[in-house]
Amino acid sequence: MQFGVFSVSDVTTDPTTGRAPTEHERIKAMIAIALKAEEVGLDVFASGEHHNPPFVASSPTTMLGYIAARTERLILSTATTLITTNDPVKIAEDYAMLQHVADGRVDVMMGRGNTGPVYPWFGQDIRNGIALAIENYALLHRLWREDVVDWQGRFRTPLTAFTSTPRPLDGIPPFVWHGSIRSPEIAEQAAYYGDGFFHNNIFWPKEHVERMVGLYRRRFEHYGHGRADQAIVGLGGQVFMRANSQDAIREFRPYFDHAPVYGGGPSLEDYMEQTPLTVGSPQQVIDRTLSFREFVGDYQRQLFLVDHAGLPLKTVLEQMDMLGELVVPVLRREFEALRPAHVPDAPTHASLKAKAANEANEANATAADAIGTDPDVPAVVA
Amino acid sequence: MGSRSLVVVTAGLGQPSSTRLLADRLTSAAQGFLRDSGVEPDVEVIELREYAQDLTNNLLTGFPSPELRAATADVVAAVGLIAVSPIFNASYSGLFKLFFDVLELDSLAGKPTLIAATGGTARHSLALEHALRPLFAYLNAAVVPTAVFAATEDWGQGTNGGHVGLVDRIERAARELAASMAARERAAPMDLFADPIPFERLLASSADPDGPRSS
């Protein structure tokens, strides 16, 4: 199982000091967080993509390319890449380039984006959100798999004899996750392609997360990619920890009360009860995170949101130390012990490359077996 | 013969509230007419005052508390709806509107609905026609023709006196609602989780400006 952090890249005033970081400080902080992720033994860093203040992450591959050069193991991902308002051709190019730069340590999470004006700013209409996600991804999927593409659709200028360069590293397209909070169409899309499905698991109660993941798993099996419990599921979650849970609550409360996404709404206690937000001791975070498995099944990726709402970098890095030392090693062990053997890990570049090589060998072996043997007896492939 | 669920949403604030009083009179009248036509109604009353905090939180966080989710699910599943608001400043109350603001798209589509309101004087009565009826028309509810307004003085008038009183209007509106409910097929609401649109159709219809549901 993979563990990591994802950042929405908000520039938010620290309510305890009244100070907001500059954009430059925030960007450097995100990089420091990514480097820290590798240092403390996490597997994934994922950057959001936004095109409006107070967010700074408008250009994820620029940042991820820099992080790639400063890390050895870390998987670089997104949460999410806007499949609606970005040109799918540019996504194909940017992330294939990143894949080469990072020697394959790249996957991508597609999302629609819910900021209304971003659509017209990029020449689109939010009412077409689902249709854009469906059509643009259908093109992106082909651009990474077919060397020469002829294509015509509703939203983008047609392509004739187009080749997206660079070609994916080793001919293996980046693994794709589809993120959606509430749209069954996106769970259906992820299932159709046999891609991963990610639920941010932050803004909704678990009953809803369960319904979305359940639909994705059922349809993954329907489309013949494996059993429902072999579908590739990722979850978000947000945590704030101190050794003593009361200290965690006391320290996090002003950030919660003033956070743009829930300030002025429910109390911290109600929000913790109704959503997966966990503020408490590392053991409470372990227990809560293990409980996710009970409503989504065995899953492959857990990303934590730790750097939002104006929390200072020093505090965020302390959170990551606790994740790396106290939380994730236990979660790895516990999840691994619970996971049945037939449930796969999240695909990586290495595993997809090995799988492609295997399939090529099997195809060759089948072809070789077929020569000079009774055509009525099918070759058995182990 | 069968059961029909009737949900009553009332936005009265006082205890006791004349809005609730009107809601109760409408409900018992509708129950009577439904029973006359062989339908035993299951009645659920939702007092919005109890959900005031949850409604605000839902607007801010984007999701309902478990209690509010149960209440909205009752409305979605109901065969008929009675919606009653006090009239504040020439329109329905803010609390009343909050509830209908957090419903999912199409929650009220085609649902037989009786609208009613209370106010200090009869001068507010047209708020039903210029505020509540357009709101429910927008939500595609099937609003019955008679809307019922109760001014304070109406509670002191009987059925005689040569004009149509509150009791008569309650009867007429309830009869319309009951007829509309009894005639309505029990339409299972579209559940895209139980019955998703197959991907091939999504793909084909993404190229169609009218979208996947138009096929």
XYZ file of C-alpha atoms in Angstrom:
597
model
C 0.000 0.000 0.000
C 1.167 3.497 -0.817
C 1.063 6.407 1.600
C 1.618 10.034 0.864
C 0.516 13.619 1.171
C -1.493 15.830 -1.145
C -1.542 19.599 -1.144
C -4.201 22.000 -2.356
C -1.619 24.816 -2.361
C -3.747 27.384 -0.549
C -2.181 30.605 0.653
C -4.117 31.115 3.878
C -3.502 33.495 6.760
C -2.379 31.727 9.910
C -5.258 32.645 12.247
C -2.986 32.445 15.292
C -0.488 35.009 13.995
C -2.471 36.943 11.391
C 0.302 36.384 8.870
C -0.089 34.849 5.397
C 2.885 33.391 3.565
C 3.896 35.005 0.296
C 3.287 32.973 -2.854
C 7.015 32.362 -3.016
C 7.124 31.095 0.574
C 4.150 28.828 -0.054
C 5.651 27.348 -3.215
C 8.948 26.706 -1.421
C 7.000 25.197 1.478
C 5.261 22.752 -0.863
C 8.629 21.676 -2.197
C 9.968 21.266 1.339
C 6.917 19.118 2.138
C 7.524 16.924 -0.910
C 11.190 16.428 -0.003
C 10.154 15.678 3.566
C 7.753 13.034 2.257
C 10.628 11.088 0.780
C 12.826 11.692 3.830
C 10.276 10.230 6.271
C 9.543 7.224 4.058
C 6.274 8.204 2.411
C 5.643 7.013 -1.143
C 3.683 9.776 -2.873
C 3.506 13.547 -3.146
C 0.539 14.926 -5.088
C -0.018 18.539 -6.054
C -3.357 20.161 -6.708
C -3.975 22.356 -9.737
C -5.748 25.677 -9.422
C -6.020 28.784 -11.535
C -7.295 31.315 -9.045
C -6.077 32.923 -5.819
C -5.496 32.015 -3.026
C -3.953 28.925 -4.639
C -0.460 28.853 -6.130
C -0.294 25.491 -7.915
C -1.179 26.499 -11.469
C 1.727 24.651 -13.043
C 2.167 21.253 -11.383
C 4.660 19.667 -13.798
C 7.107 22.550 -13.292
C 7.082 21.946 -9.557
C 7.020 18.154 -9.832
C 9.945 18.228 -12.291
C 12.030 20.095 -9.744
C 10.990 17.682 -6.993
C 11.870 14.769 -9.269
C 15.437 16.056 -9.488
C 15.708 16.311 -5.710
C 14.279 12.863 -4.876
C 15.062 9.227 -5.593
C 12.025 7.126 -4.723
C 9.040 9.433 -4.322
C 6.117 8.976 -6.740
C 4.997 12.331 -8.121
C 1.305 12.721 -8.684
C -1.499 15.241 -8.889
C -4.691 15.859 -6.954
C -6.069 16.735 -9.372
C -5.111 17.535 -12.963
C -7.948 19.437 -14.607
C -9.088 17.199 -17.441
C -11.882 19.649 -18.257
C -10.101 22.945 -18.875
C -6.624 21.753 -19.866
C -6.001 20.720 -23.431
C -5.673 16.925 -23.309
C -2.873 17.173 -25.858
C -0.883 19.353 -23.474
C -1.577 16.981 -20.579
C -0.292 14.087 -22.709
C 2.878 15.997 -23.510
C 3.533 17.478 -20.064
C 3.109 14.272 -18.098
C 4.982 12.107 -20.595
C 7.835 14.603 -20.308
C 7.641 14.480 -16.524
C 7.666 10.693 -16.705
C 10.987 10.760 -18.596
C 12.479 13.386 -16.304
C 11.463 11.380 -13.225
C 12.440 7.965 -14.644
C 8.855 6.764 -14.439
C 8.007 7.934 -10.901
C 4.819 9.612 -12.121
C 1.119 9.013 -12.090
C -1.747 11.432 -12.652
C -5.128 11.975 -11.071
C -7.820 13.451 -13.292
C -10.400 15.791 -11.806
C -12.961 18.241 -13.135
C -12.399 21.268 -10.927
C -15.337 22.994 -9.271
C -14.406 26.665 -9.564
C -17.013 28.033 -11.964
C -15.081 30.947 -13.537
C -12.048 28.764 -14.360
C -14.107 27.150 -17.112
C -14.857 30.349 -19.055
C -11.338 31.647 -18.366
C -10.133 28.618 -20.303
C -12.830 28.843 -22.935
C -15.135 26.174 -21.508
C -18.511 25.891 -19.796
C -18.893 24.227 -16.384
C -22.207 22.728 -17.503
C -20.160 20.550 -19.850
C -17.956 19.349 -16.978
C -18.766 15.648 -17.287
C -18.762 15.666 -21.084
C -15.371 17.428 -21.101
C -13.943 14.885 -18.666
C -15.213 11.997 -20.795
C -14.139 13.315 -24.192
C -10.804 14.840 -23.163
C -9.719 11.708 -21.358
C -10.752 9.502 -24.276
C -8.344 11.544 -26.417
C -5.577 11.575 -23.802
C -5.878 7.798 -23.459
C -5.304 7.379 -27.190
C -2.481 9.919 -27.380
C -0.460 7.861 -24.889
C -1.181 4.544 -26.609
C -1.238 5.282 -30.345
C 1.781 6.799 -32.063
C -0.276 8.554 -34.726
C -3.725 9.845 -33.887
C -6.530 11.075 -36.106
C -9.224 12.536 -33.933
C -12.295 14.724 -33.999
C -14.543 15.685 -31.095
C -16.843 18.318 -29.748
C -14.539 20.438 -27.640
C -11.172 20.655 -29.311
C -9.789 21.377 -32.746
C -9.459 18.129 -34.773
C -6.161 16.259 -35.099
C -4.895 14.607 -38.243
C -1.679 12.582 -38.169
C -0.748 13.945 -34.735
C 1.979 12.340 -32.614
C 2.247 13.412 -28.983
C 5.895 13.629 -27.946
C 7.748 12.436 -26.036
C 6.186 9.001 -26.230
C 5.508 7.545 -22.757
C 8.637 6.148 -21.084
C 9.197 2.492 -22.148
C 5.874 2.692 -23.993
C 4.072 2.624 -20.633
C 1.569 5.459 -20.134
C 1.461 6.982 -16.648
C -1.056 5.216 -14.427
C -4.221 7.293 -14.117
C -6.532 7.812 -11.184
C -9.883 9.521 -11.565
C -10.909 11.665 -8.620
C -14.496 12.582 -7.930
C -16.370 13.448 -4.777
C -19.909 12.866 -5.966
C -20.287 12.056 -9.667
C -21.183 8.455 -10.480
C -20.203 9.122 -14.113
C -16.569 9.471 -13.077
C -16.601 6.232 -11.090
C -18.052 4.618 -14.228
C -15.305 6.156 -16.359
C -12.531 4.894 -14.061
C -14.089 1.422 -14.063
C -14.455 1.334 -17.845
C -10.757 1.985 -18.411
C -9.584 -0.150 -15.507
C -7.927 2.962 -14.086
C -7.739 3.850 -10.403
C -10.476 5.689 -8.532
C -9.688 8.199 -5.819
C -12.106 9.729 -3.331
C -10.866 12.737 -1.421
C -12.756 11.462 1.594
C -12.623 14.879 3.260
C -15.831 16.696 2.521
C -18.265 13.822 2.716
C -19.499 11.333 5.258
C -18.321 7.780 4.858
C -21.698 6.520 3.590
C -21.218 8.564 0.459
C -17.593 7.539 -0.034
C -18.704 3.936 0.344
C -21.368 4.367 -2.343
C -18.935 5.949 -4.835
C -16.220 3.346 -4.287
C -18.789 0.542 -4.316
C -20.072 1.659 -7.723
C -16.524 1.870 -9.089
C -15.647 -1.627 -7.824
C -18.825 -3.194 -9.204
C -18.328 -1.634 -12.628
C -14.592 -2.461 -12.668
C -15.597 -6.108 -12.455
C -18.389 -5.587 -15.007
C -15.846 -4.302 -17.534
C -13.666 -7.355 -17.036
C -10.620 -5.856 -15.355
C -10.698 -8.275 -12.446
C -12.791 -8.879 -9.393
C -14.432 -5.954 -7.647
C -12.062 -6.277 -4.719
C -9.111 -6.032 -7.098
C -10.020 -2.554 -8.319
C -7.500 0.189 -7.544
C -8.815 2.546 -4.883
C -7.235 5.593 -3.301
C -8.520 7.689 -0.444
C -7.704 11.065 0.977
C -8.016 12.062 4.563
C -6.976 14.885 6.803
C -5.213 14.579 10.104
C -3.647 16.710 12.801
C -1.666 15.010 15.526
C 0.010 15.673 18.816
C 1.217 13.090 21.303
C -1.681 14.077 23.542
C -5.019 14.248 21.743
C -6.265 17.225 23.771
C -3.197 19.190 22.681
C -3.989 18.329 19.061
C -7.566 19.581 19.419
C -6.497 22.790 21.169
C -3.818 23.600 18.609
C -5.885 22.724 15.507
C -9.164 24.356 16.546
C -8.342 27.938 15.430
C -7.239 26.605 12.038
C -10.449 24.620 11.721
C -12.672 27.486 12.864
C -11.151 29.874 10.310
C -10.549 27.493 7.419
C -12.190 28.681 4.192
C -13.825 25.289 3.630
C -15.574 24.789 6.957
C -15.114 27.916 9.072
C -18.357 29.182 10.569
C -20.049 25.826 10.011
C -20.150 22.779 12.241
C -17.999 22.444 15.322
C -14.683 20.610 15.048
C -16.181 17.783 17.082
C -19.226 17.435 14.788
C -17.056 17.566 11.702
C -14.784 14.857 13.072
C -17.795 12.708 13.799
C -19.390 13.215 10.368
C -16.290 13.054 8.151
C -12.926 11.277 8.233
C -11.137 14.336 9.707
C -9.037 13.064 12.607
C -7.498 15.404 15.152
C -5.843 13.565 17.996
C -2.995 11.266 18.907
C -1.048 9.194 16.368
C -2.837 6.121 17.703
C -6.221 7.742 16.971
C -5.064 8.484 13.428
C -3.968 4.864 13.036
C -7.285 3.531 14.313
C -9.377 5.886 12.185
C -7.383 5.222 9.026
C -7.601 1.468 9.490
C -11.374 1.860 9.779
C -11.571 3.254 6.206
C -10.938 -0.275 4.988
C -14.182 -1.365 6.610
C -16.269 0.741 4.237
C -14.210 0.827 1.014
C -12.488 -2.560 1.198
C -8.760 -3.195 0.823
C -7.335 -0.181 -0.937
C -4.061 0.805 -2.514
C -3.280 4.421 -1.741
C -3.819 6.682 1.239
C -3.015 10.380 0.887
C -3.145 12.767 3.823
C -3.859 16.475 3.670
C -1.602 18.123 6.260
C -0.593 21.536 4.872
C -3.726 23.659 4.620
C -5.702 26.336 6.463
C -2.647 28.446 7.261
C -0.729 25.844 9.281
C 2.920 26.976 9.442
C 5.517 24.904 7.594
C 7.286 23.965 10.834
C 4.074 22.431 12.162
C 3.421 20.625 8.880
C 6.896 19.108 8.899
C 6.328 17.941 12.493
C 3.118 16.281 11.315
C 5.065 14.514 8.596
C 7.681 13.309 11.068
C 4.886 11.759 13.106
C 3.343 10.224 9.996
C 6.690 8.733 8.978
C 7.792 7.521 12.397
C 4.639 6.623 14.271
C 1.717 6.215 11.902
C 2.625 4.900 8.464
C 4.891 2.013 9.589
C 2.042 0.668 11.713
C -0.516 1.219 8.943
C 1.699 -0.554 6.407
C 2.030 -3.563 8.668
C -1.620 -3.700 9.654
C -3.070 -3.142 6.175
C -0.652 -5.685 4.709
C -1.659 -8.287 7.272
C -5.346 -7.766 6.471
C -5.027 -7.717 2.685
C -5.884 -10.964 0.853
C -3.186 -12.235 -1.533
C -5.286 -11.662 -4.659
C -5.691 -7.914 -3.998
C -2.997 -6.091 -5.980
C -0.801 -3.142 -5.020
C -1.225 0.177 -6.803
C 0.396 -0.026 -10.229
C 3.770 1.694 -10.612
C 5.847 2.270 -13.702
C 7.981 -0.767 -12.797
C 5.001 -3.036 -12.217
C 3.252 -1.929 -15.420
C 6.475 -2.443 -17.368
C 6.907 -5.942 -15.954
C 3.269 -6.735 -16.721
C 3.650 -5.519 -20.324
C 6.809 -7.629 -20.732
C 4.996 -10.670 -19.340
C 2.086 -10.190 -21.678
C 4.466 -9.839 -24.643
C 6.272 -13.051 -23.631
C 3.024 -14.906 -23.256
C 1.857 -13.710 -26.650
C 5.138 -14.884 -28.186
C 4.932 -18.220 -26.403
C 1.373 -18.706 -27.569
C 2.359 -17.894 -31.119
C 5.334 -20.286 -30.921
C 3.223 -23.070 -29.408
C 0.683 -22.662 -32.150
C 3.237 -23.506 -34.823
C 3.274 -27.226 -35.581
C 0.703 -28.172 -32.976
C -2.809 -29.386 -33.401
C -4.839 -26.268 -34.095
C -7.814 -27.815 -32.287
C -5.899 -27.932 -29.005
C -5.504 -24.475 -27.558
C -2.150 -23.681 -26.025
C -2.350 -23.409 -22.259
C -0.762 -20.295 -20.892
C 0.155 -20.309 -17.242
C -55.277 0.024 -1.963
C -51.830 0.862 -0.809
C -49.864 3.264 1.283
C -48.706 6.651 0.135
C -46.174 8.683 2.058
C -47.059 12.303 2.645
C -44.338 14.562 3.978
C -45.169 17.876 5.610
C -42.479 20.543 5.763
C -43.293 23.390 8.097
C -41.140 26.422 8.791
C -42.997 27.886 11.757
C -40.808 29.316 14.471
C -43.105 29.787 17.473
C -44.185 27.144 19.951
C -47.023 26.656 19.316
C -46.926 27.954 15.780
C -49.859 28.966 13.599
C -47.851 27.672 10.617
C -47.778 24.234 12.227
C -51.452 24.583 13.041
C -52.242 25.202 9.376
C -49.967 22.339 8.337
C -51.788 19.994 10.685
C -55.208 21.008 9.379
C -54.096 20.502 5.791
C -52.553 17.151 6.673
C -55.606 15.746 8.392
C -57.843 16.921 5.565
C -55.555 15.291 2.979
C -55.428 12.095 5.046
C -59.196 11.974 5.062
C -59.494 12.306 1.292
C -56.741 9.751 0.704
C -58.487 7.236 2.938
C -61.720 7.885 1.052
C -59.941 6.789 -2.106
C -58.565 3.642 -0.469
C -55.094 4.891 0.288
C -53.662 4.810 3.778
C -51.165 7.678 3.996
C -47.948 7.496 6.018
C -47.395 10.997 7.339
C -44.027 12.461 8.277
C -43.814 16.008 9.642
C -40.544 17.889 9.322
C -40.264 20.922 11.617
C -37.507 22.951 9.980
C -36.699 24.723 13.232
C -35.084 21.484 14.398
C -32.747 21.543 11.390
C -31.800 25.232 11.433
C -28.158 24.640 12.432
C -27.787 21.608 10.181
C -29.123 23.572 7.207
C -26.575 26.341 7.712
C -23.803 23.776 8.103
C -24.904 22.018 4.933
C -24.645 25.268 2.984
C -21.146 25.878 4.339
C -19.701 22.372 4.119
C -21.638 21.004 1.159
C -22.977 17.904 2.876
C -25.880 17.209 5.256
C -25.694 15.925 8.803
C -27.117 12.412 9.202
C -30.345 13.866 10.646
C -30.817 16.320 7.801
C -29.969 13.650 5.244
C -32.747 11.478 6.672
C -35.204 14.384 6.439
C -34.366 15.210 2.827
C -34.515 11.520 1.944
C -38.059 11.408 3.337
C -39.025 14.313 1.085
C -37.464 12.694 -1.976
C -39.228 9.399 -1.290
C -42.617 10.972 -0.526
C -45.479 10.664 -2.965
C -46.894 14.000 -1.826
C -45.615 17.129 -0.122
C -47.255 19.839 1.959
C -44.966 22.865 2.341
C -45.953 25.637 4.739
C -44.048 28.816 5.531
C -44.743 31.975 7.450
C -44.541 35.045 5.218
C -41.689 37.325 6.264
C -40.988 40.579 4.412
C -43.143 39.709 1.403
C -41.831 36.158 0.888
C -41.232 32.734 2.444
C -38.948 32.706 5.463
C -35.205 32.219 5.092
C -35.384 28.963 7.022
C -37.996 27.606 4.592
C -35.834 28.516 1.590
C -32.710 26.963 3.139
C -34.358 23.559 3.170
C -35.295 23.702 -0.495
C -31.852 25.098 -1.342
C -30.046 21.991 -0.094
C -32.201 19.464 -1.964
C -30.501 17.648 -4.802
C -31.546 18.413 -8.360
C -34.857 16.813 -9.361
C -35.803 15.920 -5.768
C -39.289 17.349 -6.243
C -39.738 16.654 -9.939
C -43.365 15.769 -10.615
C -44.194 15.521 -6.916
C -47.777 16.500 -5.983
C -47.304 19.506 -3.710
C -49.620 21.697 -1.701
C -48.251 25.121 -0.784
C -49.551 27.125 2.132
C -48.522 30.099 4.223
C -49.416 32.117 7.268
C -49.201 35.843 7.924
C -50.498 38.602 10.122
C -52.996 39.977 7.619
C -54.517 38.912 4.322
C -52.437 41.580 2.550
C -49.585 39.016 2.464
C -51.610 36.275 0.827
C -50.336 36.763 -2.731
C -46.828 35.852 -1.547
C -48.018 32.298 -2.190
C -48.480 33.143 -5.859
C -45.479 35.378 -6.442
C -42.937 33.635 -4.188
C -43.802 30.043 -3.254
C -45.434 28.956 -6.493
C -42.528 30.107 -8.730
C -40.046 28.431 -6.378
C -41.834 25.097 -6.658
C -42.421 25.559 -10.368
C -38.656 25.979 -10.741
C -38.157 22.750 -8.801
C -40.590 21.027 -11.192
C -42.998 20.110 -8.421
C -46.613 19.450 -9.462
C -48.204 22.192 -7.352
C -51.961 21.835 -6.889
C -54.067 24.790 -8.071
C -55.324 25.874 -4.666
C -52.789 27.422 -2.316
C -53.893 28.135 1.230
C -53.134 31.318 3.114
C -54.168 31.771 6.724
C -54.120 35.296 8.170
C -54.551 35.707 11.897
C -58.178 36.755 11.514
C -58.993 33.609 9.486
C -58.702 31.527 12.606
C -61.790 33.300 13.953
C -64.042 32.734 10.941
C -66.287 29.826 10.253
C -67.510 28.379 7.018
C -70.655 30.499 6.785
C -70.981 34.189 6.168
C -71.335 34.038 2.423
C -67.663 33.824 1.474
C -65.221 30.965 1.112
C -63.435 30.665 4.447
C -60.185 29.069 5.520
C -61.854 25.752 6.243
C -63.238 25.588 2.706
C -59.894 26.422 1.166
C -58.179 23.767 3.268
C -60.732 21.211 2.102
C -60.386 22.157 -1.537
C -56.591 22.164 -1.537
C -56.414 18.878 0.383
C -58.840 17.246 -2.035
C -56.689 18.352 -4.963
C -53.545 17.040 -3.317
C -55.133 13.698 -2.421
C -56.425 13.228 -5.967
C -53.058 14.066 -7.402
C -51.290 11.687 -4.995
C -53.712 8.834 -5.572
C -53.264 9.161 -9.326
C -49.485 9.304 -9.208
C -47.586 6.214 -10.129
C -45.018 5.346 -7.515
C -42.050 6.480 -9.554
C -38.771 5.078 -8.348
C -36.361 8.002 -8.250
C -33.473 7.682 -10.681
C -30.494 6.264 -8.784
C -27.311 6.634 -10.792
C -25.436 4.565 -8.226
C -27.729 1.551 -8.489
C -28.180 2.003 -12.213
C -25.255 3.959 -13.715
C -25.245 5.275 -17.249
C -23.031 2.782 -19.155
C -19.763 4.307 -20.290
C -20.379 3.770 -23.987
C -23.464 5.934 -23.661
C -21.565 8.556 -21.692
C -18.938 8.639 -24.402
C -21.446 8.825 -27.233
C -23.459 11.509 -25.527
C -20.497 13.639 -24.462
C -20.438 14.715 -28.078
C -24.141 15.556 -27.876
C -24.944 18.990 -26.459
C -28.173 17.646 -24.984
C -26.360 15.195 -22.733
C -26.838 11.550 -21.801
C -30.354 11.771 -20.410
C -31.865 12.936 -23.664
C -31.564 9.647 -25.491
